[in-house]
Amino acid sequence: MSSNGHSGQVPTDPAAAGREDGSPRPDDRLPGDSSRGDGRPGGRPRGPVDSSRIPRYAGPATFARLPRLDEVGTADVAVVGVPFDAGVSYRPGARFGGNAIREASRLLRPYNPAQDASPFALAQVADAGDIAANPFDIGEAVDTIEAAADELLGTGARLMTLGGDHTIALPLLRSVAKKHGPVALLHFDAHLDTWDTYFGAAYTHGTPFRRAVEEGILDTEALSHVGTRGPLYGKRDLDDDARMGFGIVTSADVMRRGVDEIADQLRQRIGDRPLYISVDIDVLDPAHAPGTGTPEAGGLTSRELLEIVRGLASCHLVSADVVEVAPAYDHAEITSVAASHTAYELTTIMSRQTAETRTAAASAARTAAGAPDEAAK
Protein backbone atom coordinates (compact mmCIF):
# COMPACT_ATOMS: atom_id res chain seq x y z
CA MET A 1 0.00 0.00 0.00
CA SER A 2 1.12 3.54 -0.61
CA SER A 3 0.46 6.58 1.49
CA ASN A 4 -2.11 9.15 0.45
CA GLY A 5 0.59 11.42 -0.84
CA HIS A 6 -0.56 14.08 1.60
CA SER A 7 2.08 16.56 2.65
CA GLY A 8 2.62 17.53 6.27
CA GLN A 9 1.71 15.70 9.44
CA VAL A 10 -1.41 15.47 11.54
CA PRO A 11 -0.59 17.49 14.70
CA THR A 12 0.45 15.21 17.53
CA ASP A 13 0.39 17.82 20.30
CA PRO A 14 -2.50 16.80 22.60
CA ALA A 15 -3.52 20.45 22.82
CA ALA A 16 -4.02 20.46 19.06
CA ALA A 17 -6.32 17.48 18.96
CA GLY A 18 -9.49 17.77 20.95
CA ARG A 19 -13.03 19.06 21.24
CA GLU A 20 -14.82 20.22 18.13
CA ASP A 21 -17.21 22.78 19.58
CA GLY A 22 -14.60 25.35 20.58
CA SER A 23 -15.61 25.28 24.25
CA PRO A 24 -12.99 25.29 27.03
CA ARG A 25 -11.22 21.97 27.37
CA PRO A 26 -11.38 20.52 30.90
CA ASP A 27 -8.76 18.04 32.04
CA ASP A 28 -11.46 15.43 32.51
CA ARG A 29 -12.61 14.75 28.96
CA LEU A 30 -16.31 14.78 28.18
CA PRO A 31 -17.92 11.53 26.97
CA GLY A 32 -17.43 11.18 23.25
CA ASP A 33 -14.41 13.50 23.07
CA SER A 34 -12.03 11.04 21.46
CA SER A 35 -9.52 13.37 19.90
CA ARG A 36 -7.05 13.35 22.79
CA GLY A 37 -6.78 9.58 22.94
CA ASP A 38 -3.43 7.89 22.94
CA GLY A 39 -4.11 5.61 19.95
CA ARG A 40 -2.45 2.62 21.65
CA PRO A 41 -4.02 -0.86 21.42
CA GLY A 42 -6.49 -1.07 24.28
CA GLY A 43 -6.14 2.64 24.96
CA ARG A 44 -8.47 5.50 24.22
CA PRO A 45 -9.10 5.99 20.50
CA ARG A 46 -7.37 8.94 18.91
CA GLY A 47 -9.88 11.08 17.09
CA PRO A 48 -9.85 13.90 14.54
CA VAL A 49 -7.86 17.12 14.66
CA ASP A 50 -9.62 19.84 16.68
CA SER A 51 -11.15 22.29 14.20
CA SER A 52 -11.46 24.96 16.91
CA ARG A 53 -7.65 25.12 16.99
CA ILE A 54 -6.67 24.18 13.45
CA PRO A 55 -9.02 25.32 10.66
CA ARG A 56 -10.75 22.61 8.69
CA TYR A 57 -9.16 23.75 5.45
CA ALA A 58 -5.62 23.40 6.87
CA GLY A 59 -3.52 20.27 7.18
CA PRO A 60 -3.65 16.86 5.50
CA ALA A 61 -7.02 15.72 4.17
CA THR A 62 -7.32 12.37 5.86
CA PHE A 63 -10.88 11.06 6.12
CA ALA A 64 -12.72 13.22 8.67
CA ARG A 65 -9.29 14.61 9.68
CA LEU A 66 -8.60 11.36 11.50
CA PRO A 67 -5.10 10.07 12.24
CA ARG A 68 -3.26 7.99 9.69
CA LEU A 69 -2.99 4.29 10.38
CA ASP A 70 0.78 4.52 10.80
CA GLU A 71 0.22 7.06 13.59
CA VAL A 72 -1.96 4.76 15.70
CA GLY A 73 -0.58 1.34 14.78
CA THR A 74 -3.85 -0.54 14.52
CA ALA A 75 -7.46 0.41 13.85
CA ASP A 76 -10.89 -1.08 14.39
CA VAL A 77 -12.13 0.58 11.19
CA ALA A 78 -9.61 1.36 8.46
CA VAL A 79 -10.63 3.90 5.84
CA VAL A 80 -8.72 3.04 2.69
CA GLY A 81 -8.73 4.51 -0.81
CA VAL A 82 -8.47 2.59 -4.06
CA PRO A 83 -7.67 5.09 -6.85
CA PHE A 84 -8.52 2.76 -9.73
CA ASP A 85 -10.93 3.32 -12.62
CA ALA A 86 -9.62 1.20 -15.50
CA GLY A 87 -12.82 -0.85 -15.39
CA VAL A 88 -15.23 1.90 -16.40
CA SER A 89 -17.40 1.67 -19.50
CA TYR A 90 -18.25 5.36 -19.90
CA ARG A 91 -16.84 8.46 -18.19
CA PRO A 92 -13.51 7.93 -16.38
CA GLY A 93 -12.27 9.84 -13.34
CA ALA A 94 -13.25 7.75 -10.30
CA ARG A 95 -9.55 7.23 -9.59
CA PHE A 96 -9.73 10.70 -8.04
CA GLY A 97 -12.83 9.87 -6.00
CA GLY A 98 -11.18 8.76 -2.77
CA ASN A 99 -9.25 11.96 -2.22
CA ALA A 100 -12.28 14.06 -3.25
CA ILE A 101 -14.29 12.28 -0.56
CA ARG A 102 -11.50 12.95 1.95
CA GLU A 103 -11.51 16.66 1.08
CA ALA A 104 -15.28 16.85 1.48
CA SER A 105 -15.05 14.98 4.79
CA ARG A 106 -13.20 17.87 6.43
CA LEU A 107 -16.60 19.16 7.58
CA LEU A 108 -17.61 15.94 9.36
CA ARG A 109 -17.80 16.21 13.14
CA PRO A 110 -17.18 13.65 15.92
CA TYR A 111 -20.77 13.23 17.15
CA ASN A 112 -23.40 11.65 14.91
CA PRO A 113 -26.82 12.74 16.25
CA ALA A 114 -28.76 10.60 13.76
CA GLN A 115 -27.28 7.47 15.35
CA ASP A 116 -26.66 9.03 18.80
CA ALA A 117 -23.05 7.92 18.68
CA SER A 118 -19.51 9.31 18.67
CA PRO A 119 -17.94 6.87 16.22
CA PHE A 120 -14.37 8.06 16.69
CA ALA A 121 -14.62 7.66 20.48
CA LEU A 122 -16.25 4.24 20.39
CA ALA A 123 -13.52 2.66 18.27
CA GLN A 124 -10.23 3.56 16.66
CA VAL A 125 -10.90 4.77 13.13
CA ALA A 126 -7.88 5.66 11.00
CA ASP A 127 -7.05 6.54 7.42
CA ALA A 128 -5.00 3.71 5.93
CA GLY A 129 -3.96 5.62 2.82
CA ASP A 130 -4.40 4.21 -0.68
CA ILE A 131 -4.00 0.81 -2.31
CA ALA A 132 -1.93 1.50 -5.41
CA ALA A 133 -3.11 -0.74 -8.26
CA ASN A 134 -1.82 -1.12 -11.82
CA PRO A 135 -4.04 1.10 -14.03
CA PHE A 136 -3.03 -0.80 -17.19
CA ASP A 137 -3.75 -4.38 -16.08
CA ILE A 138 -7.15 -5.02 -14.52
CA GLY A 139 -6.33 -8.60 -13.52
CA GLU A 140 -3.18 -7.55 -11.71
CA ALA A 141 -5.01 -4.65 -10.08
CA VAL A 142 -7.73 -6.97 -8.78
CA ASP A 143 -5.10 -9.26 -7.26
CA THR A 144 -3.26 -6.31 -5.68
CA ILE A 145 -6.44 -4.92 -4.10
CA GLU A 146 -7.36 -8.35 -2.72
CA ALA A 147 -3.92 -8.84 -1.16
CA ALA A 148 -3.94 -5.39 0.43
CA ALA A 149 -7.44 -5.93 1.80
CA ASP A 150 -6.32 -9.30 3.21
CA GLU A 151 -3.51 -7.51 5.04
CA LEU A 152 -5.80 -4.88 6.56
CA LEU A 153 -8.55 -7.34 7.51
CA GLY A 154 -5.88 -9.57 9.03
CA THR A 155 -5.21 -6.90 11.66
CA GLY A 156 -8.80 -7.22 12.87
CA ALA A 157 -10.00 -4.04 11.18
CA ARG A 158 -13.21 -3.60 9.24
CA LEU A 159 -12.81 -1.74 5.95
CA MET A 160 -14.47 1.44 4.81
CA THR A 161 -13.20 1.65 1.24
CA LEU A 162 -13.34 4.77 -0.94
CA GLY A 163 -13.23 4.06 -4.68
CA GLY A 164 -12.40 3.98 -7.38
CA ASP A 165 -14.79 2.30 -9.80
CA HIS A 166 -17.02 -0.63 -8.93
CA THR A 167 -14.56 -3.21 -10.23
CA ILE A 168 -12.87 -2.98 -6.82
CA ALA A 169 -15.88 -4.54 -5.05
CA LEU A 170 -14.92 -8.02 -6.31
CA PRO A 171 -11.47 -8.25 -4.68
CA LEU A 172 -12.85 -6.64 -1.52
CA LEU A 173 -15.62 -9.22 -1.33
CA ARG A 174 -13.12 -12.02 -1.92
CA SER A 175 -11.09 -10.80 1.02
CA VAL A 176 -14.08 -10.35 3.33
CA ALA A 177 -15.37 -13.83 2.43
CA LYS A 178 -12.05 -15.40 3.46
CA LYS A 179 -12.71 -14.09 6.95
CA HIS A 180 -16.48 -14.45 7.26
CA GLY A 181 -17.50 -16.99 4.64
CA PRO A 182 -20.10 -16.06 2.01
CA VAL A 183 -21.57 -12.69 2.99
CA ALA A 184 -24.88 -10.94 2.51
CA LEU A 185 -24.74 -8.02 0.12
CA LEU A 186 -26.70 -4.81 -0.14
CA HIS A 187 -25.79 -3.08 -3.38
CA PHE A 188 -26.91 0.56 -3.72
CA ASP A 189 -26.67 1.47 -7.40
CA ALA A 190 -28.57 2.73 -10.42
CA HIS A 191 -27.33 -0.38 -12.24
CA LEU A 192 -27.36 -4.13 -11.65
CA ASP A 193 -23.62 -4.74 -12.16
CA THR A 194 -24.36 -8.41 -12.80
CA TRP A 195 -23.59 -8.42 -16.52
CA ASP A 196 -21.28 -11.07 -17.91
CA THR A 197 -18.65 -9.27 -19.99
CA TYR A 198 -17.90 -6.00 -21.75
CA PHE A 199 -15.98 -6.37 -25.03
CA GLY A 200 -15.07 -9.86 -23.87
CA ALA A 201 -13.62 -8.60 -20.57
CA ALA A 202 -14.85 -10.44 -17.46
CA TYR A 203 -13.61 -7.90 -14.92
CA THR A 204 -15.19 -4.44 -15.24
CA HIS A 205 -17.30 -2.14 -13.13
CA GLY A 206 -20.45 -3.72 -14.58
CA THR A 207 -19.58 -7.34 -13.74
CA PRO A 208 -18.31 -7.65 -10.13
CA PHE A 209 -21.38 -9.19 -8.57
CA ARG A 210 -21.88 -11.85 -11.25
CA ARG A 211 -18.27 -12.89 -10.68
CA ALA A 212 -18.85 -12.87 -6.91
CA VAL A 213 -21.88 -15.15 -7.23
CA GLU A 214 -19.97 -17.49 -9.56
CA GLU A 215 -17.10 -17.67 -7.07
CA GLY A 216 -19.42 -18.57 -4.19
CA ILE A 217 -18.40 -15.64 -1.99
CA LEU A 218 -21.94 -14.24 -1.62
CA ASP A 219 -24.81 -15.67 0.41
CA THR A 220 -27.40 -15.96 -2.35
CA GLU A 221 -30.23 -16.03 0.20
CA ALA A 222 -29.44 -12.45 1.23
CA LEU A 223 -28.70 -10.29 -1.79
CA SER A 224 -30.43 -7.10 -2.86
CA HIS A 225 -29.96 -4.15 -5.16
CA VAL A 226 -31.32 -0.82 -3.94
CA GLY A 227 -32.08 2.20 -6.11
CA THR A 228 -31.89 0.58 -9.54
CA ARG A 229 -33.49 2.35 -12.50
CA GLY A 230 -33.04 3.26 -16.13
CA PRO A 231 -32.87 1.37 -19.43
CA LEU A 232 -31.39 -2.13 -19.74
CA TYR A 233 -30.08 -4.15 -22.66
CA GLY A 234 -33.08 -6.44 -22.42
CA LYS A 235 -35.41 -8.30 -20.06
CA ARG A 236 -32.84 -11.07 -19.84
CA ASP A 237 -30.75 -8.76 -17.65
CA LEU A 238 -33.44 -8.98 -14.98
CA ASP A 239 -33.96 -12.71 -15.48
CA ASP A 240 -30.24 -13.43 -15.09
CA ASP A 241 -30.09 -11.21 -12.03
CA ALA A 242 -33.00 -13.03 -10.37
CA ARG A 243 -31.40 -16.43 -11.05
CA MET A 244 -28.34 -15.25 -9.12
CA GLY A 245 -30.55 -14.61 -6.10
CA PHE A 246 -30.82 -10.84 -6.11
CA GLY A 247 -33.88 -9.00 -4.92
CA ILE A 248 -34.48 -5.55 -6.35
CA VAL A 249 -35.68 -2.37 -4.67
CA THR A 250 -35.99 0.25 -7.39
CA SER A 251 -35.70 3.97 -6.83
CA ALA A 252 -39.44 4.16 -7.57
CA ASP A 253 -40.06 1.64 -4.76
CA VAL A 254 -38.23 3.91 -2.35
CA MET A 255 -40.30 6.89 -3.48
CA ARG A 256 -43.64 5.07 -3.20
CA ARG A 257 -43.04 3.00 -0.06
CA GLY A 258 -40.75 5.23 1.97
CA VAL A 259 -37.38 4.70 3.57
CA ASP A 260 -38.60 3.09 6.81
CA GLU A 261 -40.48 0.31 5.03
CA ILE A 262 -37.56 -0.29 2.67
CA ALA A 263 -35.05 -0.46 5.52
CA ASP A 264 -37.29 -2.92 7.36
CA GLN A 265 -37.54 -5.12 4.25
CA LEU A 266 -33.76 -5.12 3.87
CA ARG A 267 -33.19 -5.95 7.54
CA GLN A 268 -35.51 -8.93 7.25
CA ARG A 269 -33.75 -10.16 4.13
CA ILE A 270 -30.29 -9.86 5.71
CA GLY A 271 -31.10 -11.18 9.18
CA ASP A 272 -28.02 -11.74 11.33
CA ARG A 273 -25.71 -12.72 8.47
CA PRO A 274 -22.37 -10.92 8.03
CA LEU A 275 -23.18 -8.05 5.69
CA TYR A 276 -21.18 -6.13 3.10
CA ILE A 277 -22.65 -2.86 1.82
CA SER A 278 -21.49 -1.48 -1.52
CA VAL A 279 -22.63 2.01 -2.50
CA ASP A 280 -22.22 3.29 -6.04
CA ILE A 281 -22.82 7.01 -5.68
CA ASP A 282 -24.86 6.97 -8.91
CA VAL A 283 -27.67 5.45 -6.84
CA LEU A 284 -28.38 9.13 -6.18
CA ASP A 285 -30.17 11.27 -8.71
CA PRO A 286 -27.81 13.42 -10.82
CA ALA A 287 -29.23 16.43 -8.96
CA HIS A 288 -27.60 15.02 -5.82
CA ALA A 289 -24.58 13.32 -7.43
CA PRO A 290 -23.59 14.80 -10.79
CA GLY A 291 -19.97 13.75 -10.29
CA THR A 292 -20.13 10.15 -11.43
CA GLY A 293 -19.38 8.15 -14.55
CA THR A 294 -22.75 6.69 -15.57
CA PRO A 295 -25.55 8.96 -14.28
CA GLU A 296 -29.20 7.93 -14.58
CA ALA A 297 -32.24 10.16 -14.06
CA GLY A 298 -34.79 9.41 -11.36
CA GLY A 299 -32.53 8.39 -8.49
CA LEU A 300 -32.63 8.60 -4.71
CA THR A 301 -32.10 11.80 -2.82
CA SER A 302 -29.12 11.98 -0.49
CA ARG A 303 -31.57 12.14 2.41
CA GLU A 304 -33.20 8.86 1.32
CA LEU A 305 -29.85 7.09 0.99
CA LEU A 306 -28.64 8.24 4.39
CA GLU A 307 -31.89 7.28 6.11
CA ILE A 308 -31.90 3.79 4.61
CA VAL A 309 -28.29 3.26 5.67
CA ARG A 310 -29.10 4.43 9.21
CA GLY A 311 -32.01 2.00 9.22
CA LEU A 312 -29.51 -0.85 8.78
CA ALA A 313 -27.65 -0.10 12.02
CA SER A 314 -28.76 -3.37 13.62
CA CYS A 315 -27.30 -5.48 10.78
CA HIS A 316 -23.92 -7.15 11.24
CA LEU A 317 -21.88 -4.88 8.96
CA VAL A 318 -18.40 -6.33 8.38
CA SER A 319 -17.10 -3.90 5.74
CA ALA A 320 -18.36 -1.43 3.14
CA ASP A 321 -17.38 0.68 0.17
CA VAL A 322 -18.46 3.91 -1.53
CA VAL A 323 -17.42 4.04 -5.17
CA GLU A 324 -17.76 5.80 -8.54
CA VAL A 325 -17.25 9.38 -7.34
CA ALA A 326 -15.73 11.19 -10.34
CA PRO A 327 -14.96 14.74 -9.17
CA ALA A 328 -14.24 16.14 -12.63
CA TYR A 329 -18.00 16.12 -13.27
CA ASP A 330 -18.97 17.41 -9.83
CA HIS A 331 -20.27 20.86 -8.89
CA ALA A 332 -19.41 22.54 -5.58
CA GLU A 333 -18.47 19.11 -4.14
CA ILE A 334 -22.13 17.98 -4.14
CA THR A 335 -21.23 14.40 -4.94
CA SER A 336 -18.21 14.23 -2.68
CA VAL A 337 -20.16 15.65 0.26
CA ALA A 338 -22.90 13.05 -0.22
CA ALA A 339 -20.28 10.29 -0.45
CA SER A 340 -18.43 11.47 2.66
CA HIS A 341 -21.63 11.51 4.70
CA THR A 342 -22.54 8.05 3.44
CA ALA A 343 -19.12 6.74 4.48
CA TYR A 344 -19.55 8.48 7.85
CA GLU A 345 -22.85 6.70 8.52
CA LEU A 346 -21.36 3.34 7.54
CA THR A 347 -18.31 3.99 9.72
CA THR A 348 -20.57 4.89 12.64
CA ILE A 349 -22.40 1.56 12.34
CA MET A 350 -19.13 -0.39 12.32
CA SER A 351 -17.71 1.61 15.24
CA ARG A 352 -20.82 1.06 17.34
CA GLN A 353 -20.78 -2.65 16.65
CA THR A 354 -17.09 -2.87 17.54
CA ALA A 355 -17.76 -1.18 20.88
CA GLU A 356 -20.78 -3.40 21.57
CA THR A 357 -18.75 -6.54 20.83
CA ARG A 358 -16.00 -5.43 23.20
CA THR A 359 -18.48 -4.60 25.94
CA ALA A 360 -20.12 -8.00 25.60
CA ALA A 361 -16.76 -9.79 25.62
CA ALA A 362 -15.62 -7.90 28.71
CA SER A 363 -18.89 -8.71 30.46
CA ALA A 364 -18.56 -12.39 29.61
CA ALA A 365 -14.97 -12.43 30.86
CA ARG A 366 -16.00 -10.86 34.16
CA THR A 367 -18.82 -13.36 34.54
CA ALA A 368 -16.47 -16.26 33.83
CA ALA A 369 -14.06 -14.92 36.42
CA GLY A 370 -16.84 -14.59 38.99
CA ALA A 371 -16.57 -10.80 39.10
CA PRO A 372 -19.62 -8.51 39.18
CA ASP A 373 -20.93 -7.56 35.76
CA GLU A 374 -20.64 -3.79 35.61
CA ALA A 375 -22.82 -3.61 32.50
CA ALA A 376 -25.70 -5.17 34.42
CA LYS A 377 -25.61 -2.64 37.24
Coordinates of C-alpha atoms in Angstrom, one line a residue, residues 201-336:
A201 CA -13.6 -8.6 -20.6
A202 CA -14.9 -10.4 -17.5
Y203 CA -13.6 -7.9 -14.9
T204 CA -15.2 -4.4 -15.2
H205 CA -17.3 -2.1 -13.1
G206 CA -20.4 -3.7 -14.6
T207 CA -19.6 -7.3 -13.7
P208 CA -18.3 -7.6 -10.1
F209 CA -21.4 -9.2 -8.6
R210 CA -21.9 -11.9 -11.3
R211 CA -18.3 -12.9 -10.7
A212 CA -18.8 -12.9 -6.9
V213 CA -21.9 -15.1 -7.2
E214 CA -20.0 -17.5 -9.6
E215 CA -17.1 -17.7 -7.1
G216 CA -19.4 -18.6 -4.2
I217 CA -18.4 -15.6 -2.0
L218 CA -21.9 -14.2 -1.6
D219 CA -24.8 -15.7 0.4
T220 CA -27.4 -16.0 -2.3
E221 CA -30.2 -16.0 0.2
A222 CA -29.4 -12.4 1.2
L223 CA -28.7 -10.3 -1.8
S224 CA -30.4 -7.1 -2.9
H225 CA -30.0 -4.2 -5.2
V226 CA -31.3 -0.8 -3.9
G227 CA -32.1 2.2 -6.1
T228 CA -31.9 0.6 -9.5
R229 CA -33.5 2.4 -12.5
G230 CA -33.0 3.3 -16.1
P231 CA -32.9 1.4 -19.4
L232 CA -31.4 -2.1 -19.7
Y233 CA -30.1 -4.1 -22.7
G234 CA -33.1 -6.4 -22.4
K235 CA -35.4 -8.3 -20.1
R236 CA -32.8 -11.1 -19.8
D237 CA -30.7 -8.8 -17.7
L238 CA -33.4 -9.0 -15.0
D239 CA -34.0 -12.7 -15.5
D240 CA -30.2 -13.4 -15.1
D241 CA -30.1 -11.2 -12.0
A242 CA -33.0 -13.0 -10.4
R243 CA -31.4 -16.4 -11.0
M244 CA -28.3 -15.3 -9.1
G245 CA -30.5 -14.6 -6.1
F246 CA -30.8 -10.8 -6.1
G247 CA -33.9 -9.0 -4.9
I248 CA -34.5 -5.5 -6.4
V249 CA -35.7 -2.4 -4.7
T250 CA -36.0 0.2 -7.4
S251 CA -35.7 4.0 -6.8
A252 CA -39.4 4.2 -7.6
D253 CA -40.1 1.6 -4.8
V254 CA -38.2 3.9 -2.3
M255 CA -40.3 6.9 -3.5
R256 CA -43.6 5.1 -3.2
R257 CA -43.0 3.0 -0.1
G258 CA -40.8 5.2 2.0
V259 CA -37.4 4.7 3.6
D260 CA -38.6 3.1 6.8
E261 CA -40.5 0.3 5.0
I262 CA -37.6 -0.3 2.7
A263 CA -35.0 -0.5 5.5
D264 CA -37.3 -2.9 7.4
Q265 CA -37.5 -5.1 4.3
L266 CA -33.8 -5.1 3.9
R267 CA -33.2 -5.9 7.5
Q268 CA -35.5 -8.9 7.2
R269 CA -33.7 -10.2 4.1
I270 CA -30.3 -9.9 5.7
G271 CA -31.1 -11.2 9.2
D272 CA -28.0 -11.7 11.3
R273 CA -25.7 -12.7 8.5
P274 CA -22.4 -10.9 8.0
L275 CA -23.2 -8.0 5.7
Y276 CA -21.2 -6.1 3.1
I277 CA -22.6 -2.9 1.8
S278 CA -21.5 -1.5 -1.5
V279 CA -22.6 2.0 -2.5
D280 CA -22.2 3.3 -6.0
I281 CA -22.8 7.0 -5.7
D282 CA -24.9 7.0 -8.9
V283 CA -27.7 5.5 -6.8
L284 CA -28.4 9.1 -6.2
D285 CA -30.2 11.3 -8.7
P286 CA -27.8 13.4 -10.8
A287 CA -29.2 16.4 -9.0
H288 CA -27.6 15.0 -5.8
A289 CA -24.6 13.3 -7.4
P290 CA -23.6 14.8 -10.8
G291 CA -20.0 13.8 -10.3
T292 CA -20.1 10.2 -11.4
G293 CA -19.4 8.1 -14.5
T294 CA -22.8 6.7 -15.6
P295 CA -25.6 9.0 -14.3
E296 CA -29.2 7.9 -14.6
A297 CA -32.2 10.2 -14.1
G298 CA -34.8 9.4 -11.4
G299 CA -32.5 8.4 -8.5
L300 CA -32.6 8.6 -4.7
T301 CA -32.1 11.8 -2.8
S302 CA -29.1 12.0 -0.5
R303 CA -31.6 12.1 2.4
E304 CA -33.2 8.9 1.3
L305 CA -29.9 7.1 1.0
L306 CA -28.6 8.2 4.4
E307 CA -31.9 7.3 6.1
I308 CA -31.9 3.8 4.6
V309 CA -28.3 3.3 5.7
R310 CA -29.1 4.4 9.2
G311 CA -32.0 2.0 9.2
L312 CA -29.5 -0.9 8.8
A313 CA -27.6 -0.1 12.0
S314 CA -28.8 -3.4 13.6
C315 CA -27.3 -5.5 10.8
H316 CA -23.9 -7.2 11.2
L317 CA -21.9 -4.9 9.0
V318 CA -18.4 -6.3 8.4
S319 CA -17.1 -3.9 5.7
A320 CA -18.4 -1.4 3.1
D321 CA -17.4 0.7 0.2
V322 CA -18.5 3.9 -1.5
V323 CA -17.4 4.0 -5.2
E324 CA -17.8 5.8 -8.5
V325 CA -17.2 9.4 -7.3
A326 CA -15.7 11.2 -10.3
P327 CA -15.0 14.7 -9.2
A328 CA -14.2 16.1 -12.6
Y329 CA -18.0 16.1 -13.3
D330 CA -19.0 17.4 -9.8
H331 CA -20.3 20.9 -8.9
A332 CA -19.4 22.5 -5.6
E333 CA -18.5 19.1 -4.1
I334 CA -22.1 18.0 -4.1
T335 CA -21.2 14.4 -4.9
S336 CA -18.2 14.2 -2.7

